[in-house]
Tab-separated table of C-alpha atoms and ligand atoms in Angstrom:
chain	number	residue	atom	x	y	z
A	2	MET	CA	138.660	53.298	85.765
A	3	ASN	CA	136.911	53.858	89.089
A	4	LEU	CA	136.418	57.588	88.866
A	5	ALA	CA	134.292	59.823	86.664
A	6	VAL	CA	133.568	63.533	86.628
A	7	VAL	CA	130.379	64.960	85.096
A	8	HIS	CA	129.507	68.668	84.730
A	9	SER	CA	126.164	70.069	85.796
A	10	ARG	CA	124.727	73.309	87.208
A	11	ALA	CA	122.850	74.368	90.325
A	12	ARG	CA	120.278	77.163	90.480
A	13	VAL	CA	120.950	79.951	92.963
A	14	GLY	CA	118.393	82.703	92.515
A	15	VAL	CA	118.809	83.620	88.860
A	16	ARG	CA	122.370	82.324	88.576
A	17	ALA	CA	123.548	78.856	87.538
A	18	PRO	CA	126.896	78.098	89.194
A	19	GLU	CA	128.820	75.059	87.993
A	20	VAL	CA	128.617	71.801	89.942
A	21	ARG	CA	131.095	68.952	89.482
A	22	VAL	CA	129.552	65.543	90.025
A	23	GLU	CA	132.430	63.231	91.055
A	24	VAL	CA	131.691	59.515	91.229
A	25	HIS	CA	134.081	57.050	92.806
A	26	LEU	CA	133.697	53.247	93.002
A	27	ALA	CA	135.489	51.174	95.647
A	28	GLY	CA	135.463	47.609	96.924
A	29	GLY	CA	133.487	46.648	100.004
A	30	LEU	CA	129.835	46.182	100.724
A	31	PRO	CA	127.491	47.596	98.045
A	32	ALA	CA	126.286	51.039	99.134
A	33	MET	CA	125.710	54.467	97.669
A	34	SER	CA	126.425	57.726	99.479
A	35	ILE	CA	126.009	61.239	98.160
A	36	VAL	CA	128.013	64.072	99.700
A	37	GLY	CA	126.986	67.675	99.230
A	38	LEU	CA	123.199	67.360	99.044
A	39	PRO	CA	120.614	67.879	101.766
A	40	GLU	CA	119.467	64.650	103.451
A	41	ALA	CA	115.996	64.347	101.940
A	42	ALA	CA	117.226	65.172	98.444
A	43	VAL	CA	119.938	62.484	98.767
A	44	ARG	CA	117.441	59.742	99.555
A	45	GLU	CA	115.212	60.618	96.648
A	46	ALA	CA	118.088	60.985	94.176
A	47	LYS	CA	119.484	57.575	95.164
A	48	ASP	CA	116.173	55.847	94.548
A	49	ARG	CA	115.542	57.533	91.206
A	50	VAL	CA	119.053	56.979	89.863
A	51	ARG	CA	119.157	53.303	90.853
A	52	ALA	CA	115.722	52.602	89.364
A	53	ALA	CA	116.507	54.499	86.160
A	54	ILE	CA	119.747	52.588	85.590
A	55	GLN	CA	118.097	49.236	86.268
A	56	CYS	CA	115.038	50.008	84.137
A	57	ALA	CA	117.368	50.833	81.249
A	58	GLN	CA	118.744	47.276	81.531
A	59	LEU	CA	122.128	48.724	82.481
A	60	GLU	CA	124.159	47.403	85.357
A	61	PHE	CA	123.956	49.142	88.708
A	62	PRO	CA	127.429	48.381	90.163
A	63	ALA	CA	127.363	46.229	93.324
A	64	ARG	CA	130.168	48.257	94.907
A	65	ARG	CA	130.663	51.093	97.313
A	66	ILE	CA	129.668	54.222	95.348
A	67	THR	CA	130.641	57.647	96.639
A	68	ILE	CA	129.220	60.672	94.871
A	69	ASN	CA	130.511	64.135	95.649
A	70	LEU	CA	128.720	67.263	94.448
A	71	ALA	CA	131.242	70.078	94.519
A	72	PRO	CA	131.433	72.781	95.675
A	73	ALA	CA	129.813	71.567	98.874
A	74	ASP	CA	128.356	74.888	100.004
A	75	LEU	CA	126.053	75.368	97.026
A	76	PRO	CA	122.351	74.835	97.508
A	77	LYS	CA	121.379	71.868	95.433
A	78	ASP	CA	117.720	71.193	95.013
A	79	GLY	CA	117.210	67.527	94.382
A	80	GLY	CA	116.374	66.318	90.936
A	81	ARG	CA	118.410	68.406	88.523
A	82	PHE	CA	121.603	66.335	89.101
A	83	ASP	CA	119.998	62.882	88.584
A	84	LEU	CA	121.127	62.526	84.986
A	85	ALA	CA	124.691	63.632	85.755
A	86	ILE	CA	124.876	61.223	88.715
A	87	ALA	CA	123.600	58.296	86.659
A	88	LEU	CA	126.063	59.008	83.836
A	89	GLY	CA	128.879	59.307	86.374
A	90	ILE	CA	128.047	55.887	87.825
A	91	LEU	CA	127.924	54.328	84.356
A	92	ALA	CA	131.231	55.920	83.346
A	93	ALA	CA	133.021	55.023	86.598
A	94	SER	CA	131.906	51.400	86.182
A	95	GLY	CA	133.235	51.231	82.636
A	96	GLN	CA	129.834	51.217	80.899
A	97	LEU	CA	130.456	54.590	79.211
A	98	PRO	CA	133.625	56.208	77.833
A	99	THR	CA	134.602	58.850	80.444
A	100	GLU	CA	136.272	61.126	77.879
A	101	ALA	CA	132.925	61.430	76.045
A	102	LEU	CA	131.554	63.318	79.055
A	103	GLU	CA	134.192	66.025	79.086
A	104	ASP	CA	132.732	68.704	76.871
A	105	TRP	CA	129.144	68.232	78.001
A	106	GLU	CA	126.951	69.607	80.758
A	107	PHE	CA	123.894	67.637	81.832
A	108	LEU	CA	120.728	68.891	83.453
A	109	GLY	CA	117.707	66.702	84.115
A	110	GLU	CA	115.702	64.770	86.659
A	111	LEU	CA	115.225	61.048	86.060
A	112	ALA	CA	111.913	59.256	86.256
A	113	LEU	CA	112.061	55.706	87.637
A	114	THR	CA	111.678	54.520	84.036
A	115	GLY	CA	114.807	56.357	82.911
A	116	GLU	CA	112.879	59.111	81.202
A	117	ILE	CA	114.516	62.568	81.472
A	118	ARG	CA	112.353	65.275	83.011
A	119	ALA	CA	112.537	69.055	82.706
A	120	VAL	CA	114.019	71.200	85.490
A	121	ASP	CA	113.762	74.958	86.172
A	122	GLY	CA	116.265	77.760	85.581
A	123	VAL	CA	117.557	76.170	82.381
A	124	LEU	CA	118.193	79.428	80.512
A	125	ALA	CA	120.768	80.687	83.032
A	126	ALA	CA	122.463	77.272	82.897
A	127	ALA	CA	122.578	77.361	79.086
A	128	LEU	CA	124.115	80.858	79.079
A	129	ALA	CA	126.758	79.737	81.577
A	130	ALA	CA	127.506	76.498	79.696
A	131	GLY	CA	128.056	78.568	76.551
A	132	ASP	CA	130.517	80.795	78.427
A	133	CYS	CA	132.473	77.657	79.383
A	134	GLY	CA	132.456	76.386	75.804
A	135	ARG	CA	130.585	73.174	76.657
A	136	ARG	CA	127.536	71.600	75.060
A	137	LEU	CA	124.350	71.193	77.064
A	138	LEU	CA	122.018	68.242	77.234
A	139	VAL	CA	118.501	68.711	78.624
A	140	ALA	CA	115.044	67.164	78.521
A	141	PRO	CA	113.040	67.830	75.338
A	142	ALA	CA	110.666	70.088	77.299
A	143	ASN	CA	113.631	72.325	78.267
A	144	GLY	CA	115.119	72.462	74.754
A	145	ALA	CA	113.457	75.588	73.365
A	146	GLU	CA	114.210	77.610	76.484
A	147	ALA	CA	117.882	76.531	76.591
A	148	ALA	CA	118.293	77.332	72.895
A	149	LEU	CA	117.493	81.011	73.557
A	150	ALA	CA	121.157	81.164	74.604
A	151	SER	CA	122.510	81.281	71.086
A	152	GLN	CA	126.170	80.722	72.067
A	153	VAL	CA	125.636	77.136	73.202
A	154	GLU	CA	124.952	73.869	71.391
A	155	VAL	CA	121.825	72.402	72.978
A	156	ARG	CA	120.759	68.809	72.440
A	157	THR	CA	117.864	66.930	73.937
A	158	ALA	CA	117.297	63.312	74.868
A	159	ARG	CA	114.161	61.580	76.044
A	160	THR	CA	115.776	58.823	78.096
A	161	LEU	CA	118.966	57.795	79.844
A	162	LEU	CA	119.462	55.101	77.189
A	163	GLU	CA	119.403	57.679	74.399
A	164	VAL	CA	122.125	59.666	76.171
A	165	CYS	CA	124.250	56.530	76.548
A	166	ALA	CA	123.861	55.693	72.859
A	167	ALA	CA	124.904	59.226	71.904
A	168	LEU	CA	127.953	59.221	74.197
A	169	GLU	CA	129.020	55.899	72.655
A	170	ALA	CA	128.564	57.508	69.216
A	171	ARG	CA	125.865	54.999	68.283
A	172	LYS	CA	123.162	57.616	67.904
A	173	GLU	CA	122.916	61.314	67.068
A	174	LEU	CA	120.816	63.466	69.397
A	175	PRO	CA	118.768	66.311	67.888
A	176	ILE	CA	120.269	69.799	68.102
A	177	VAL	CA	117.725	72.402	69.188
A	178	ARG	CA	117.831	75.480	66.980
A	179	PRO	CA	116.587	78.727	68.481
A	180	THR	CA	113.072	79.201	67.148
A	181	LEU	CA	112.514	82.806	66.232
A	182	GLN	CA	109.306	83.593	68.023
A	183	GLN	CA	107.100	86.112	66.328
A	184	VAL	CA	106.950	89.027	68.744
A	185	THR	CA	103.271	89.575	69.372
A	186	ALA	CA	102.232	93.179	69.841
A	187	GLY	CA	100.810	94.068	73.255
A	188	PRO	CA	97.728	96.228	73.874
A	189	ASP	CA	97.685	99.469	71.852
A	190	LEU	CA	97.224	103.090	72.894
A	191	ALA	CA	94.727	103.490	70.054
A	192	ASP	CA	92.217	101.863	72.441
A	193	VAL	CA	92.542	104.752	74.894
A	194	ARG	CA	90.085	107.509	74.009
A	195	GLY	CA	90.541	111.040	75.292
A	196	GLN	CA	92.744	111.397	78.402
A	197	MET	CA	95.191	113.704	76.666
A	198	LEU	CA	96.955	114.690	79.905
A	199	ALA	CA	97.479	111.097	80.995
A	200	ARG	CA	98.630	110.053	77.538
A	201	ARG	CA	101.135	112.893	77.572
A	202	ALA	CA	102.453	111.803	81.001
A	203	LEU	CA	102.719	108.215	79.783
A	204	GLU	CA	104.802	109.366	76.809
A	205	ILE	CA	107.116	111.407	79.059
A	206	ALA	CA	107.457	108.426	81.400
A	207	ALA	CA	108.420	106.191	78.477
A	208	ALA	CA	110.824	108.727	76.994
A	209	GLY	CA	112.806	109.372	80.165
A	210	GLY	CA	112.245	106.177	82.159
A	211	HIS	CA	110.306	108.014	84.879
A	212	HIS	CA	107.937	106.469	87.411
A	213	LEU	CA	104.305	107.492	87.107
A	214	LEU	CA	101.300	107.834	89.430
A	215	LEU	CA	97.783	107.945	87.972
A	216	VAL	CA	95.068	109.437	90.186
A	217	GLY	CA	91.464	109.030	89.166
A	218	PRO	CA	88.062	107.533	89.964
A	219	PRO	CA	87.231	103.880	89.285
A	220	GLY	CA	86.641	103.164	85.619
A	221	SER	CA	88.584	106.153	84.326
A	222	GLY	CA	91.014	103.917	82.443
A	223	LYS	CA	94.056	103.894	84.742
A	224	THR	CA	94.727	100.179	84.151
A	225	LEU	CA	94.108	100.614	80.438
A	226	LEU	CA	96.763	103.358	80.310
A	227	ALA	CA	99.309	101.540	82.484
A	228	SER	CA	99.140	98.379	80.405
A	229	ARG	CA	100.079	100.420	77.307
A	230	LEU	CA	103.388	101.712	78.667
A	231	ALA	CA	105.451	98.644	77.745
A	232	GLY	CA	104.235	98.968	74.148
A	233	ILE	CA	105.725	102.435	73.663
A	234	LEU	CA	109.117	101.619	75.194
A	235	PRO	CA	112.022	100.718	72.878
A	236	GLU	CA	112.294	97.035	72.005
A	237	PRO	CA	114.617	95.274	74.440
A	238	GLY	CA	118.105	94.426	73.180
A	239	ASP	CA	119.457	90.863	73.221
A	240	SER	CA	121.046	91.107	76.643
A	241	GLU	CA	117.959	92.772	78.147
A	242	ALA	CA	115.666	90.114	76.685
A	243	LEU	CA	117.896	87.342	78.033
A	244	GLU	CA	118.038	88.914	81.501
A	245	THR	CA	114.254	89.218	81.657
A	246	ALA	CA	113.822	85.648	80.395
A	247	SER	CA	116.403	84.244	82.861
A	248	ILE	CA	114.465	85.740	85.767
A	249	ALA	CA	111.169	84.267	84.548
A	250	SER	CA	112.950	80.952	84.045
A	251	ALA	CA	114.035	80.935	87.708
A	252	SER	CA	110.554	81.843	88.978
A	253	ARG	CA	107.885	79.407	90.107
A	254	GLN	CA	105.765	80.103	87.030
A	255	GLY	CA	108.708	79.466	84.684
A	256	LEU	CA	109.393	81.133	81.353
A	257	ASP	CA	106.566	81.668	78.906
A	258	LEU	CA	108.272	81.464	75.507
A	259	THR	CA	105.416	83.256	73.786
A	260	ARG	CA	106.399	86.372	75.760
A	261	TRP	CA	110.031	86.270	74.586
A	262	ARG	CA	111.308	89.747	73.659
A	263	GLN	CA	108.247	91.438	75.117
A	264	ARG	CA	108.870	93.861	77.921
A	265	PRO	CA	107.134	92.435	80.974
A	266	PHE	CA	104.015	94.040	82.430
A	267	ARG	CA	103.390	92.802	85.976
A	268	ALA	CA	100.299	93.800	87.914
A	269	PRO	CA	100.278	92.082	91.325
A	270	HIS	CA	97.175	92.510	93.521
A	271	HIS	CA	97.408	94.763	96.566
A	272	THR	CA	96.934	91.766	98.873
A	273	ALA	CA	100.250	90.300	97.615
A	274	SER	CA	102.759	89.640	100.399
A	275	ALA	CA	106.099	91.401	100.621
A	276	VAL	CA	107.778	88.114	99.595
A	277	ALA	CA	105.588	87.821	96.503
A	278	LEU	CA	106.421	91.425	95.672
A	279	VAL	CA	110.194	91.539	96.192
A	280	GLY	CA	111.094	87.848	96.202
A	281	GLY	CA	112.337	85.442	98.850
A	282	GLY	CA	111.378	82.135	100.389
A	283	ALA	CA	113.532	79.335	101.781
A	284	ASP	CA	114.803	78.705	98.267
A	285	PRO	CA	114.837	82.338	97.157
A	286	ARG	CA	112.797	83.029	94.043
A	287	PRO	CA	112.405	86.330	92.215
A	288	GLY	CA	109.346	88.413	93.126
A	289	GLU	CA	107.082	90.612	91.016
A	290	ILE	CA	109.548	93.522	90.962
A	291	SER	CA	112.223	91.271	89.410
A	292	LEU	CA	109.768	89.669	87.012
A	293	ALA	CA	109.114	93.277	85.884
A	294	HIS	CA	112.872	93.822	85.227
A	295	HIS	CA	113.311	95.940	82.052
A	296	GLY	CA	109.534	96.319	81.968
A	297	VAL	CA	106.622	97.782	83.888
A	298	LEU	CA	105.403	97.133	87.433
A	299	PHE	CA	101.807	98.279	87.885
A	300	LEU	CA	100.544	98.757	91.436
A	301	ASP	CA	96.833	99.546	91.411
A	302	GLU	CA	95.041	100.852	94.519
A	303	LEU	CA	98.335	102.115	95.919
A	304	PRO	CA	96.935	103.233	99.325
A	305	GLU	CA	95.534	99.729	99.883
A	306	TRP	CA	99.001	98.141	99.831
A	307	SER	CA	100.510	97.364	103.215
A	308	ARG	CA	102.974	99.939	104.433
A	309	HIS	CA	105.582	97.198	104.764
A	310	ALA	CA	105.203	96.113	101.129
A	311	LEU	CA	105.598	99.693	99.945
A	312	GLU	CA	108.591	100.340	102.183
A	313	VAL	CA	110.509	97.372	100.759
A	314	LEU	CA	110.010	98.881	97.303
A	315	ARG	CA	112.163	101.876	98.124
A	316	GLU	CA	115.568	100.179	97.892
A	317	PRO	CA	115.002	98.616	94.448
A	318	LEU	CA	113.467	101.862	93.158
A	319	GLU	CA	116.837	103.512	93.863
A	320	SER	CA	119.289	100.746	93.106
A	321	GLY	CA	117.600	98.664	90.402
A	322	SER	CA	118.143	95.447	92.328
A	323	VAL	CA	117.058	93.741	95.510
A	324	SER	CA	119.131	91.607	97.856
A	325	ILE	CA	117.500	88.860	99.837
A	326	ALA	CA	119.214	87.325	102.826
A	327	ARG	CA	118.086	83.829	103.810
A	328	ALA	CA	119.925	82.078	106.636
A	329	ALA	CA	123.512	81.749	105.379
A	330	ARG	CA	122.655	82.607	101.823
A	331	GLN	CA	122.448	85.937	100.056
A	332	CYS	CA	120.718	86.332	96.730
A	333	GLU	CA	120.723	89.367	94.509
A	334	PHE	CA	117.912	89.772	91.996
A	335	PRO	CA	117.898	92.482	89.336
A	336	ALA	CA	114.807	94.722	89.555
A	337	ARG	CA	115.134	97.696	87.237
A	338	PHE	CA	111.483	98.252	86.500
A	339	GLN	CA	109.415	101.263	85.681
A	340	LEU	CA	106.728	101.823	88.292
A	341	VAL	CA	103.220	102.843	87.329
A	342	ALA	CA	101.040	103.268	90.401
A	343	ALA	CA	97.353	104.113	90.459
A	344	MET	CA	95.000	105.332	93.139
A	345	ASN	CA	91.592	106.825	93.682
A	346	PRO	CA	91.575	110.513	94.621
A	347	CYS	CA	89.737	109.777	97.908
A	348	PRO	CA	88.356	106.820	99.896
A	349	CYS	CA	85.097	106.728	97.888
A	350	GLY	CA	86.910	107.366	94.630
A	351	TRP	CA	84.925	110.333	93.341
A	352	ALA	CA	86.624	113.449	94.727
A	353	GLY	CA	86.708	116.170	92.085
A	354	ASP	CA	84.157	114.430	89.875
A	355	PRO	CA	81.649	116.868	88.358
A	356	SER	CA	78.785	114.597	89.491
A	357	GLY	CA	79.478	115.769	93.041
A	358	ARG	CA	78.833	112.309	94.422
A	359	CYS	CA	81.943	112.395	96.689
A	360	LEU	CA	81.025	113.058	100.298
A	361	CYS	CA	84.528	112.589	101.767
A	362	ASN	CA	85.736	115.504	103.885
A	363	ASP	CA	89.190	117.073	103.638
A	364	GLU	CA	90.485	115.171	106.639
A	365	GLN	CA	89.406	111.793	105.212
A	366	ILE	CA	91.068	112.622	101.911
A	367	ARG	CA	94.257	113.779	103.656
A	368	ARG	CA	94.456	110.585	105.716
A	369	TYR	CA	93.793	108.421	102.664
A	370	ARG	CA	96.600	110.025	100.689
A	371	ALA	CA	98.946	109.961	103.684
A	372	ARG	CA	98.926	106.156	103.516
A	373	ILE	CA	101.517	106.514	100.792
A	374	SER	CA	104.696	107.548	102.521
A	375	GLY	CA	106.351	110.803	101.484
A	376	PRO	CA	109.631	109.080	100.515
A	377	LEU	CA	107.796	106.735	98.141
A	378	LEU	CA	105.718	109.538	96.599
A	379	GLU	CA	108.892	111.559	96.191
A	380	ARG	CA	110.434	108.801	94.062
A	381	ILE	CA	107.547	108.942	91.592
A	382	ASP	CA	108.342	111.685	89.098
A	383	LEU	CA	104.996	112.185	87.438
A	384	HIS	CA	101.663	112.530	89.235
A	385	VAL	CA	98.757	112.936	86.872
A	386	GLU	CA	94.994	113.099	87.226
A	387	VAL	CA	92.863	110.786	85.127
A	388	PRO	CA	89.308	112.145	85.220
A	389	ARG	CA	86.256	110.106	84.360
A	390	LEU	CA	85.261	110.913	80.805
A	391	PRO	CA	81.762	111.943	79.773
A	392	PRO	CA	80.004	109.054	77.978
A	393	MET	CA	80.193	110.964	74.668
A	394	GLN	CA	83.981	110.639	74.597
A	395	LEU	CA	83.909	106.951	75.429
A	396	ARG	CA	81.730	105.926	72.490
A	397	THR	CA	83.511	103.148	70.705
A	398	ASP	CA	82.530	104.537	67.313
A	399	GLY	CA	84.232	107.839	68.130
A	400	PRO	CA	87.763	108.669	66.973
A	401	SER	CA	90.367	106.328	68.459
A	402	GLY	CA	93.553	107.551	70.083
A	403	GLU	CA	96.963	107.850	68.487
A	404	PRO	CA	98.390	104.330	68.065
A	405	SER	CA	101.355	103.104	70.119
A	406	ALA	CA	103.616	102.848	67.064
A	407	ALA	CA	103.350	106.614	66.409
A	408	VAL	CA	104.029	107.502	70.042
A	409	ARG	CA	106.978	105.150	70.124
A	410	VAL	CA	108.670	107.019	67.256
A	411	ARG	CA	108.832	110.159	69.433
A	412	VAL	CA	109.936	108.140	72.457
A	413	LEU	CA	112.793	106.601	70.472
A	414	ALA	CA	113.923	110.006	69.197
A	415	ALA	CA	113.966	111.413	72.737
A	416	ARG	CA	115.861	108.364	73.990
A	417	ALA	CA	118.445	108.736	71.210
A	418	ARG	CA	119.136	112.302	72.404
A	419	GLN	CA	119.636	111.033	75.961
A	420	GLN	CA	121.944	108.229	74.819
A	421	ALA	CA	124.107	110.670	72.902
A	422	ARG	CA	124.275	113.066	75.837
A	423	SER	CA	124.725	110.808	78.864
A	424	ALA	CA	124.428	107.157	77.736
A	425	ALA	CA	121.509	106.743	80.141
A	426	THR	CA	117.851	107.658	80.445
A	427	ASN	CA	117.194	110.969	82.176
A	428	ALA	CA	115.550	109.225	85.146
A	429	ARG	CA	118.898	107.606	85.913
A	430	LEU	CA	121.063	110.731	85.836
A	431	ASP	CA	122.912	111.153	89.118
A	432	GLN	CA	123.116	114.449	90.924
A	433	SER	CA	126.235	115.782	89.210
A	434	GLN	CA	124.912	114.739	85.790
A	435	THR	CA	121.613	116.436	86.626
A	436	ASN	CA	123.496	119.637	87.440
A	437	ALA	CA	125.493	119.377	84.228
A	438	PHE	CA	122.741	118.429	81.779
A	439	CYS	CA	119.668	120.146	83.240
A	440	ARG	CA	120.796	123.771	83.329
A	441	LEU	CA	118.195	126.492	83.685
A	442	THR	CA	118.284	130.199	82.936
A	443	ALA	CA	118.528	132.475	86.002
A	444	ARG	CA	114.867	133.373	85.570
A	445	ASP	CA	113.773	129.729	85.412
A	446	SER	CA	115.933	128.840	88.419
A	447	ALA	CA	114.105	131.487	90.414
A	448	LEU	CA	110.789	130.132	89.129
A	449	LEU	CA	111.710	126.615	90.236
A	450	GLU	CA	112.758	127.815	93.685
A	451	ARG	CA	109.481	129.618	94.175
A	452	ALA	CA	107.582	126.480	93.147
A	453	VAL	CA	109.616	124.283	95.495
A	454	ASP	CA	108.812	126.698	98.334
A	455	ALA	CA	105.134	126.884	97.501
A	456	LEU	CA	104.737	123.111	97.150
A	457	GLN	CA	107.087	122.423	100.108
A	458	LEU	CA	109.192	120.007	98.068
A	459	SER	CA	112.473	118.388	99.076
A	460	ALA	CA	115.833	118.713	97.334
A	461	ARG	CA	115.289	115.216	95.970
A	462	SER	CA	112.018	116.315	94.361
A	463	LEU	CA	113.733	119.361	92.917
A	464	HIS	CA	116.270	117.196	91.120
A	465	ARG	CA	113.508	114.975	89.859
A	466	ILE	CA	111.649	117.972	88.419
A	467	LEU	CA	114.842	118.934	86.563
A	468	ARG	CA	115.186	115.466	85.060
A	469	VAL	CA	111.539	115.408	83.932
A	470	ALA	CA	112.002	118.878	82.408
A	471	ARG	CA	115.044	117.484	80.563
A	472	THR	CA	112.888	114.684	79.131
A	473	ILE	CA	110.155	117.113	78.088
A	474	ALA	CA	112.792	119.207	76.290
A	475	ASP	CA	114.144	116.033	74.643
A	476	LEU	CA	110.663	115.155	73.392
A	477	ALA	CA	110.453	118.661	71.941
A	478	GLY	CA	113.843	118.167	70.271
A	479	SER	CA	115.322	121.039	72.276
A	480	GLU	CA	118.874	121.037	73.635
A	481	VAL	CA	118.001	123.689	76.230
A	482	ILE	CA	115.286	123.454	78.859
A	483	ASP	CA	112.836	126.280	78.208
A	484	THR	CA	110.294	127.763	80.582
A	485	PRO	CA	107.318	125.727	79.244
A	486	HIS	CA	109.309	122.477	79.728
A	487	LEU	CA	110.035	123.427	83.325
A	488	THR	CA	106.517	124.539	84.189
A	489	GLU	CA	105.054	121.351	82.744
A	490	ALA	CA	107.484	119.292	84.852
A	491	ILE	CA	106.533	121.214	88.012
A	492	GLY	CA	102.885	120.538	87.227
A	493	TYR	CA	103.450	116.804	87.576
A	494	ARG	CA	104.326	116.998	91.282
A	495	LYS	CA	101.124	118.519	92.621
A	496	LEU	CA	100.228	115.559	94.782
A	497	GLU	CA	103.067	116.416	97.135
A	498	ARG	CA	101.640	119.818	97.939
A	499	GLY	CA	101.297	120.474	101.645
A	500	ARG	CA	102.280	116.973	102.762
A	501	GLU	CA	104.292	116.740	105.889
A	502	ARG	CA	107.162	114.499	104.888
A	503	ALA	CA	108.336	111.697	107.124
A	504	ALA	CA	112.099	111.394	107.356
A	505	ALA	CA	113.445	109.364	104.428
B	27	LIG	ZN1	85.271	110.661	98.110
């Protein structure tokens, strides 16, 4: 037998396409060539695989070895195929039974000593291996992450020798059972004192999936509020949790297993680059907006963000995903996040504060707010002011706020109504659904038109007001949108008043 085929997987963005490692031995001068890998990666893989085989006291065949990684057009970052290549060489040279390899997939970098090292993006690979009905072998450090994919048998091995022993049925490798992580509760709304208006807006945002903008002076608790949104959202389902975890697994930071089944809360700094925010790079990695998939993206100091960074947010805010084109390659990352943005009311931060310490004039305030483009502001459904509280209300021995668990009960009830009606959150109703499900009485329609005129709002904003009104009615358990629901919804768009809108 001079030929062996071993299954492995590449990492492309958050996907894990299959790679066939084909090894062929022929007569002639001893040499090893690898087809289908970039030059530098080939050199390194050759050295590691040869050393690992020799260190394991196995025979490195003195023949002409050709290794083909198919398909050829996949990006293949170096180390993850080492183990598959080494096993292919051993099988092709008769040192391993080739048929033992058939129902396995292998993923791991080899150290020169033959030790198997962890690689990234293992969760996506495990999910895909399960779909193909194969077992997966990874390094011990990758075991727990791979086992999150419950449809696949995951085993781990520490060294190349251990894998050989298992394939020859001389040794049993440990199966990794999914460890049920205790879901740790995030920060609680009970810590937020006062701020009834902002708490109300947060609850509406959670109930309908709406984006939210908090406007208030420094220290008013905007970050405190934003970080509590994830905790009042419904628990993610299995597929949502796996999607979120797969993205983290493909990121540079990797997956943090202690955050499994928690909705993500991402709060990048305003100096973050557009690539850090939306993803990219030569080997495209997910950015903050994808790491916030099914969770919350918090952008503090919104006017301080570069215009470019905010502009690239617009596409994912609409579509729930972002596509990144790099040379010949296109990557699509999911990015269905809920945006919570925060800003000061004026450059100094104190406009409207009873202390009167703000000295900004109207023009300065107008220019400051105009840094956020109209089209972006338009896509944020709820604008709410978060005033600084008098010290009396902030006393830690005073009454605490309503806890997250109680708020979440109302959120879940409102979401159940939406599911039954349209199988989606209100924020994601399209225009025809909005017309069908957000009907107003003739009197309320006239009221809304007057408000749209007075606030100089666009048609897009008008539809967004209707969807927020629908959510407010759902929270009230009402099948019809009543006047108070509508007026409250209109009240959340005040920041748009009098803005001249740039073309979308
Ligand atoms: Zn000011």
